[in-house]
Coordinates of C-alpha atoms and ligand atoms in Angstrom, one line a residue:
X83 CA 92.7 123.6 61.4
X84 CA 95.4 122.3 63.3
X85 CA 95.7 119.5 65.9
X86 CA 97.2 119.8 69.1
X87 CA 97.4 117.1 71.9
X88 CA 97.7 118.8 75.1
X89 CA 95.3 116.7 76.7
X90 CA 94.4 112.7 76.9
X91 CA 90.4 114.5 75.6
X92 CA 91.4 116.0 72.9
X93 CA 91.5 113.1 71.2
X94 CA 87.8 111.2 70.6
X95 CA 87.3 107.4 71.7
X96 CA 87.9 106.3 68.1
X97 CA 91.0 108.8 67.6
X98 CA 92.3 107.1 71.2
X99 CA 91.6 103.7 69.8
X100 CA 93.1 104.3 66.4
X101 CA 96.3 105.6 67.9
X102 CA 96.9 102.5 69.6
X103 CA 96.4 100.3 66.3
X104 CA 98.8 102.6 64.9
X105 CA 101.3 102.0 67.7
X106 CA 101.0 98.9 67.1
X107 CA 101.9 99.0 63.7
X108 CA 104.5 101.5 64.1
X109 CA 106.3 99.5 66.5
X110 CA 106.2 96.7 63.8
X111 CA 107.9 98.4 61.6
X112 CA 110.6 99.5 63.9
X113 CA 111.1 96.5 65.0
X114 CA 111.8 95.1 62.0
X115 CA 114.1 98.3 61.1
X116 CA 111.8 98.7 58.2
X117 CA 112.7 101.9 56.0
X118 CA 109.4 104.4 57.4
X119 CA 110.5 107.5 57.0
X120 CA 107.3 109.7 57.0
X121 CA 109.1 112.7 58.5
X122 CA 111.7 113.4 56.2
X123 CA 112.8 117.2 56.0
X124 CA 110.7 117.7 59.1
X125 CA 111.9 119.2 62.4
X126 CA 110.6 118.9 65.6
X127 CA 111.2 121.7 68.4
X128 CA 111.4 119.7 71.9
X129 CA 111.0 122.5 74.1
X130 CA 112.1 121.3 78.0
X131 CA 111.6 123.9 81.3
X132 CA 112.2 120.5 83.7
X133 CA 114.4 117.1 83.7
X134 CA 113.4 114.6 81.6
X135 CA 114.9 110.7 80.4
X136 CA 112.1 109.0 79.1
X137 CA 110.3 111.9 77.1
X138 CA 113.2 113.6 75.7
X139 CA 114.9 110.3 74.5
X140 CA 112.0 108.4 73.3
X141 CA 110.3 111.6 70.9
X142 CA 113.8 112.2 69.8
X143 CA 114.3 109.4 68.7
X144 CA 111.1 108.2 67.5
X145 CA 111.4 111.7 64.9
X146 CA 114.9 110.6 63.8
X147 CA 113.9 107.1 63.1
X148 CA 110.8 108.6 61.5
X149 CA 113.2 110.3 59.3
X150 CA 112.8 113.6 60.6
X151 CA 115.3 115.9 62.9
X152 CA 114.0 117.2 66.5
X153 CA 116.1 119.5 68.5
X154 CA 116.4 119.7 72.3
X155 CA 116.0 122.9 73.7
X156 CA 117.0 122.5 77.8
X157 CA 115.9 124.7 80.6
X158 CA 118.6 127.2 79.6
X159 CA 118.3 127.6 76.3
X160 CA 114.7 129.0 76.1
X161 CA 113.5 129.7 79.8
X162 CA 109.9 129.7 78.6
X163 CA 107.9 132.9 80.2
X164 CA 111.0 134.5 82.0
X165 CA 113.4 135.5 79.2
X166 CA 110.4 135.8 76.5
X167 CA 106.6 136.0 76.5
X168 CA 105.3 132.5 75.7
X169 CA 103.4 133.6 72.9
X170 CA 106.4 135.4 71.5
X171 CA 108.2 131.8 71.2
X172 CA 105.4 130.5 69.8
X173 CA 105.8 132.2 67.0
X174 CA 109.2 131.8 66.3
X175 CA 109.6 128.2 66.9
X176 CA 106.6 127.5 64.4
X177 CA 108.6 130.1 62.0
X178 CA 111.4 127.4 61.9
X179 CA 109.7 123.9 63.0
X180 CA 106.8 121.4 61.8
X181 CA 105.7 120.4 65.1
X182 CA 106.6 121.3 68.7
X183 CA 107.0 119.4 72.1
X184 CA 107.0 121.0 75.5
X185 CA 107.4 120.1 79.1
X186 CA 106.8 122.9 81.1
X187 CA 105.3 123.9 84.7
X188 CA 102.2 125.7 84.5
X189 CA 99.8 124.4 82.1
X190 CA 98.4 127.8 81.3
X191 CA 101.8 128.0 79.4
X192 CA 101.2 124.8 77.3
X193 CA 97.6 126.0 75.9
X194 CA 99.1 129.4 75.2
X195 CA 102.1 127.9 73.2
X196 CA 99.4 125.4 71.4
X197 CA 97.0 129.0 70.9
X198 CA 100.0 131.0 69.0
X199 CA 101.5 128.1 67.2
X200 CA 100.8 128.0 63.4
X201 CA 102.3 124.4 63.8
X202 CA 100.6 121.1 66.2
X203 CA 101.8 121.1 69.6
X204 CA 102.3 118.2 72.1
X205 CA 102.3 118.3 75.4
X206 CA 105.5 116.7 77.3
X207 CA 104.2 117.1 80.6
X208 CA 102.9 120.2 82.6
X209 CA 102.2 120.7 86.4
X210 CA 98.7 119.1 85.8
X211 CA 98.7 116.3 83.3
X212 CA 101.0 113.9 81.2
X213 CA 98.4 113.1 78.3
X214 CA 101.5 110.9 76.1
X215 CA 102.5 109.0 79.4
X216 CA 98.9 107.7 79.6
X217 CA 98.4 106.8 76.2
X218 CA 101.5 104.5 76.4
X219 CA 100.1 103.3 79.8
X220 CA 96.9 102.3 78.3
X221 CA 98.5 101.1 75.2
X222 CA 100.8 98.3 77.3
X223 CA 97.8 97.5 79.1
X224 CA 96.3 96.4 75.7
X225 CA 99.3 94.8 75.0
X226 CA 99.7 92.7 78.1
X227 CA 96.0 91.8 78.8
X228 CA 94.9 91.6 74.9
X229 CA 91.5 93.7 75.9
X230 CA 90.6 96.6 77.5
X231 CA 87.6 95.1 78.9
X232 CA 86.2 94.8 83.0
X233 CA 89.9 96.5 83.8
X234 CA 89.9 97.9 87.2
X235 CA 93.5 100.4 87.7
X236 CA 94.2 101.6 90.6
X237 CA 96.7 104.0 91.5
X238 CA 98.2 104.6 94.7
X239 CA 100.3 107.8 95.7
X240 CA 99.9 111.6 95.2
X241 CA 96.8 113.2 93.5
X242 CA 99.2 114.4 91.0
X243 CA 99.4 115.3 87.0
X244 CA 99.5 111.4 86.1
X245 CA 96.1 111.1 88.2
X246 CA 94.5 113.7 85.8
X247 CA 95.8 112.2 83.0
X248 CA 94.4 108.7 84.3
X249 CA 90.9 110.8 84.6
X250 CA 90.9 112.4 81.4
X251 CA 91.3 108.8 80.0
X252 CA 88.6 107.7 81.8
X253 CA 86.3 110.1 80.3
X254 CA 87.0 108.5 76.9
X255 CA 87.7 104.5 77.7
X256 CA 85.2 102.9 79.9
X257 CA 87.2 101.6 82.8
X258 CA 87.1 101.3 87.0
X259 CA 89.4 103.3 88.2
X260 CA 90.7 104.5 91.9
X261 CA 92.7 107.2 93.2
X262 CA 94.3 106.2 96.7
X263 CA 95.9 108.9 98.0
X264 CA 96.1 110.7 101.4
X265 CA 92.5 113.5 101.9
X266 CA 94.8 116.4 101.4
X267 CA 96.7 115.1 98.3
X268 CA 92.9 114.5 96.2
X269 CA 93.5 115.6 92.7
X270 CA 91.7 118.1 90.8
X271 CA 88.3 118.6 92.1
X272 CA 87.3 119.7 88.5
X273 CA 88.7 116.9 86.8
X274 CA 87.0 114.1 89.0
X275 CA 83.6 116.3 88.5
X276 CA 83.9 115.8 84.7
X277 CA 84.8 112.9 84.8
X278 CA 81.9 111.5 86.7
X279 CA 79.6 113.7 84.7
X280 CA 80.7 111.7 81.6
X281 CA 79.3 109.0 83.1
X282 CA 81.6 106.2 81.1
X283 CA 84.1 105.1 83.7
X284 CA 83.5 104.1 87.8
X285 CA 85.5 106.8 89.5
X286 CA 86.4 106.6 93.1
X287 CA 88.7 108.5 95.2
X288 CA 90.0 106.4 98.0
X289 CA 92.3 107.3 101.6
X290 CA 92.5 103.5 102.3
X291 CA 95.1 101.9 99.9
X292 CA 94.7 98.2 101.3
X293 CA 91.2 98.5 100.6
X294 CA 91.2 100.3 97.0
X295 CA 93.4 97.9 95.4
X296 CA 91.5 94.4 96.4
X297 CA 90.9 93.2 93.0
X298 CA 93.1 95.5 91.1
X299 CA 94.3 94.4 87.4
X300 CA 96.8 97.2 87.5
X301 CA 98.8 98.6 90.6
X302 CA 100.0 102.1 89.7
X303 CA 102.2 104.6 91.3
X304 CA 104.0 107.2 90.9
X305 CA 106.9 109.6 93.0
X306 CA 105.1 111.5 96.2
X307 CA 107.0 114.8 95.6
X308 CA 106.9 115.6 91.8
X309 CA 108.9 117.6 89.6
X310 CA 109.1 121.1 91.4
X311 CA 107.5 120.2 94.8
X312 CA 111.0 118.4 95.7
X313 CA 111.6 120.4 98.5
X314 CA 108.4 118.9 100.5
X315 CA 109.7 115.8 99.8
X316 CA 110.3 115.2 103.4
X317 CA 106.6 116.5 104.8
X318 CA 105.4 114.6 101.7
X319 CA 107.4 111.5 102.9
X320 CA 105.8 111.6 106.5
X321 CA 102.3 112.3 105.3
X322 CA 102.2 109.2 102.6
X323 CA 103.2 106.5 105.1
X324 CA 100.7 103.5 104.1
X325 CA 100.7 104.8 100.7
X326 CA 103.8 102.9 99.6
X327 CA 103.5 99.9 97.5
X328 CA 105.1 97.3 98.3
X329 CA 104.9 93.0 98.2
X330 CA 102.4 93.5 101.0
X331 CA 99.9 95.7 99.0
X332 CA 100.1 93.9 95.9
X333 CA 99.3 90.7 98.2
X334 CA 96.3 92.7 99.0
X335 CA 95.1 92.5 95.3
X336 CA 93.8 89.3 95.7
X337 CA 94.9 88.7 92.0
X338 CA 97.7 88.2 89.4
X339 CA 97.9 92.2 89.3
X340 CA 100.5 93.9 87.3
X341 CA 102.8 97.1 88.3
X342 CA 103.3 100.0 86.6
X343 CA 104.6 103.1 87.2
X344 CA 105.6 106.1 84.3
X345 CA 109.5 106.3 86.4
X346 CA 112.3 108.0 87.4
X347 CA 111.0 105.8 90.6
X348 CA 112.5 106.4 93.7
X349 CA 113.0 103.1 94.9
X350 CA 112.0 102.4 98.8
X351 CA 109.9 105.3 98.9
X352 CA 106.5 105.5 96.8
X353 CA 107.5 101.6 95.5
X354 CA 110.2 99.2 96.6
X355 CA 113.2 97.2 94.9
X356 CA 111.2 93.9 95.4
X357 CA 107.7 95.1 93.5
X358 CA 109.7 97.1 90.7
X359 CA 111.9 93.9 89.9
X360 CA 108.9 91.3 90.5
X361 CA 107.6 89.3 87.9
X362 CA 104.1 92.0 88.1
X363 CA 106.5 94.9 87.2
X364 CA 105.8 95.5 83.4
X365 CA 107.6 99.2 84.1
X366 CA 110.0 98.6 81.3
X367 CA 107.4 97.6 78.7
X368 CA 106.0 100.9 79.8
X369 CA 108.6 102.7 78.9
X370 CA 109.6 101.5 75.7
X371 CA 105.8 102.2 74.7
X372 CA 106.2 105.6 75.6
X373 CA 107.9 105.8 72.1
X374 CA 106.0 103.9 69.9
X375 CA 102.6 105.5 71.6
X376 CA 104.1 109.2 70.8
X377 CA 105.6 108.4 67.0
X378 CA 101.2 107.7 66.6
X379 CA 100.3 110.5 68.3
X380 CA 103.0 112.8 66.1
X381 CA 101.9 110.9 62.8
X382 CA 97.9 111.5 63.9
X383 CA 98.4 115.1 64.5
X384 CA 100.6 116.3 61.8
X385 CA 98.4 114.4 58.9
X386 CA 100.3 111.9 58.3
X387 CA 98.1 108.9 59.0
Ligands
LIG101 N1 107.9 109.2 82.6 C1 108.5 110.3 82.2 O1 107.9 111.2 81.6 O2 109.9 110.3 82.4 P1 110.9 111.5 82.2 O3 110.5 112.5 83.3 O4 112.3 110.9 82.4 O5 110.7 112.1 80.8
LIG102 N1 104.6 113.3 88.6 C1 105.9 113.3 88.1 C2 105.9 112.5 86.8 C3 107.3 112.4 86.2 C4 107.2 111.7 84.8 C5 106.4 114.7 88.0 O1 105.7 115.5 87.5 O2 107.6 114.9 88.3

């Protein structure tokens, strides 16, 4: 059977705790430009329907430094679901690649690639989660504090697909973590329902964001109008006033808290100049994980660790 990771679940406790060890060690090995080249003659299909810096850089060039070749494929070259059936270029990109990435907008796309696929599948990002994101999130957390233990995250902004992510996670990691966003930007009613039914991690949603982060070990945020909602950015903008954090809201902490956020950041809106350049703002470290999280997650799913 093959493995796909299309969501933060479909990975087990262990398989979530191994992948950071792994990371870890990875990200030794790069570091030291050691010769680790379990990819060799392998190709990787990137598969992109929206923008991306972060994601397409860091899996490309995790696979070439793995010693393996991945191929970008923009919004014009495939147009996934408008110029062929998705289950059609399924087929064909397994026919010519080892393993495939996709960022695309409906997730209902992403499970039918992963279905027809002979070959694993990783998610990139869809309209409802960003499973690789939070993996590197949770990773740098471990990094930074050196335990996952009595960690309270909360994130403040849009109910969005990082939220669902940040759920799913909690259904695996015990961990306290808070939503803040305005009533009618909640996320997924589903997703918070299993994730309090799985009864590991304290879940609340909060519409009070001075409140929800008082003792906070992680400040979290993300853009208010995501990737294909950009044209309510201004209703969004209006409607998220309080939302925005900034050096008063970490203030309200109470604590040494640190800042994340997965970026592209649009800076004086959802966060400001001051918090993303303060000593709290570990954004950077976040990033650069985002590589050294995925090259685990690749080498996990394709059998190669
Ligand atoms: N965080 C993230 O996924 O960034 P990109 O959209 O630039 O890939
Ligand atoms: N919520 C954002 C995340 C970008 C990495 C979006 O989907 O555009």
């Amino acid at each position: 059977m093959k493995r796909d990771f299309l969501h933060v679940t479909d990975f087990t406790a262990d398989e979530i705790h191994a992948t950071f060890a792994l990371a870890k060690e990875v990200k030794t090995r790069f570091k030291r430009r050691e010769d680790f080249k379990p990819f060799k003659d392998h190709s990787m299909a990137m598969i992109f329907a929206k923008p991306s810096a972060r994601t397409r850089i860091s899996f490309e060039t995790g696979f070439f430094r793995m010693g393996g070749h991945a191929l970008y494929l923009g919004p014009s070259d495939i147009s996934i679901g408008k110029r062929e059936a998705v289950k059609d270029i399924a087929r064909v990109v397994a026919r010519y690649n080892d393993v495939i990435m996709a960022r695309l907008f409906a997730h209902e796309h992403v499970l039918e690639l992963a279905e027809y696929a002979s070959v694993p599948v990783v998610n990139g990002l869809t309209d409802y989660n960003h499973p690789c994101q939070i993996m590197a999130d949770m990773f740098t957390i471990l990094e930074h504090r050196g335990h996952l233990e009595d960690l309270k995250v909360v994130y403040v902004g849009d109910g969005n697909n990082i939220v669902h992510s940040w759920l799913r996670m909690a259904q695996r990691l015990p961990f306290h973590f808070v939503c803040a966003c305005p009533d009618d930007y909640d996320p997924d009613a589903q997703t918070i329902a299993a994730t309090r039914q799985a009864g590991l991690s304290e879940i609340e949603i909060s519409h009070d964001p001075k409140a929800a982060v008082k003792g906070a070990d992680i400040v979290y945020t993300d853009v208010w109008a995501s990737m294909g909602q950009k044209d309510e950015a201004e209703t969004r903008k209006a409607r998220f006033q309080g939302f925005q954090v900034n050096d008063e809201l970490m203030a309200a902490t109470g604590k040494k808290s640190l800042f994340m956020h997965c970026l592209p950041a649009e800076r004086g809106v959802e966060t400001t100049d001051s918090v993303l350049e303060s000593d709290a703002s570990i954004v950077f470290d976040e990033a650069e994980n985002r590589m050294h999280a995925q090259n685990a997650i690749l080498l996990k799913i394709c059998g190669k660790a």
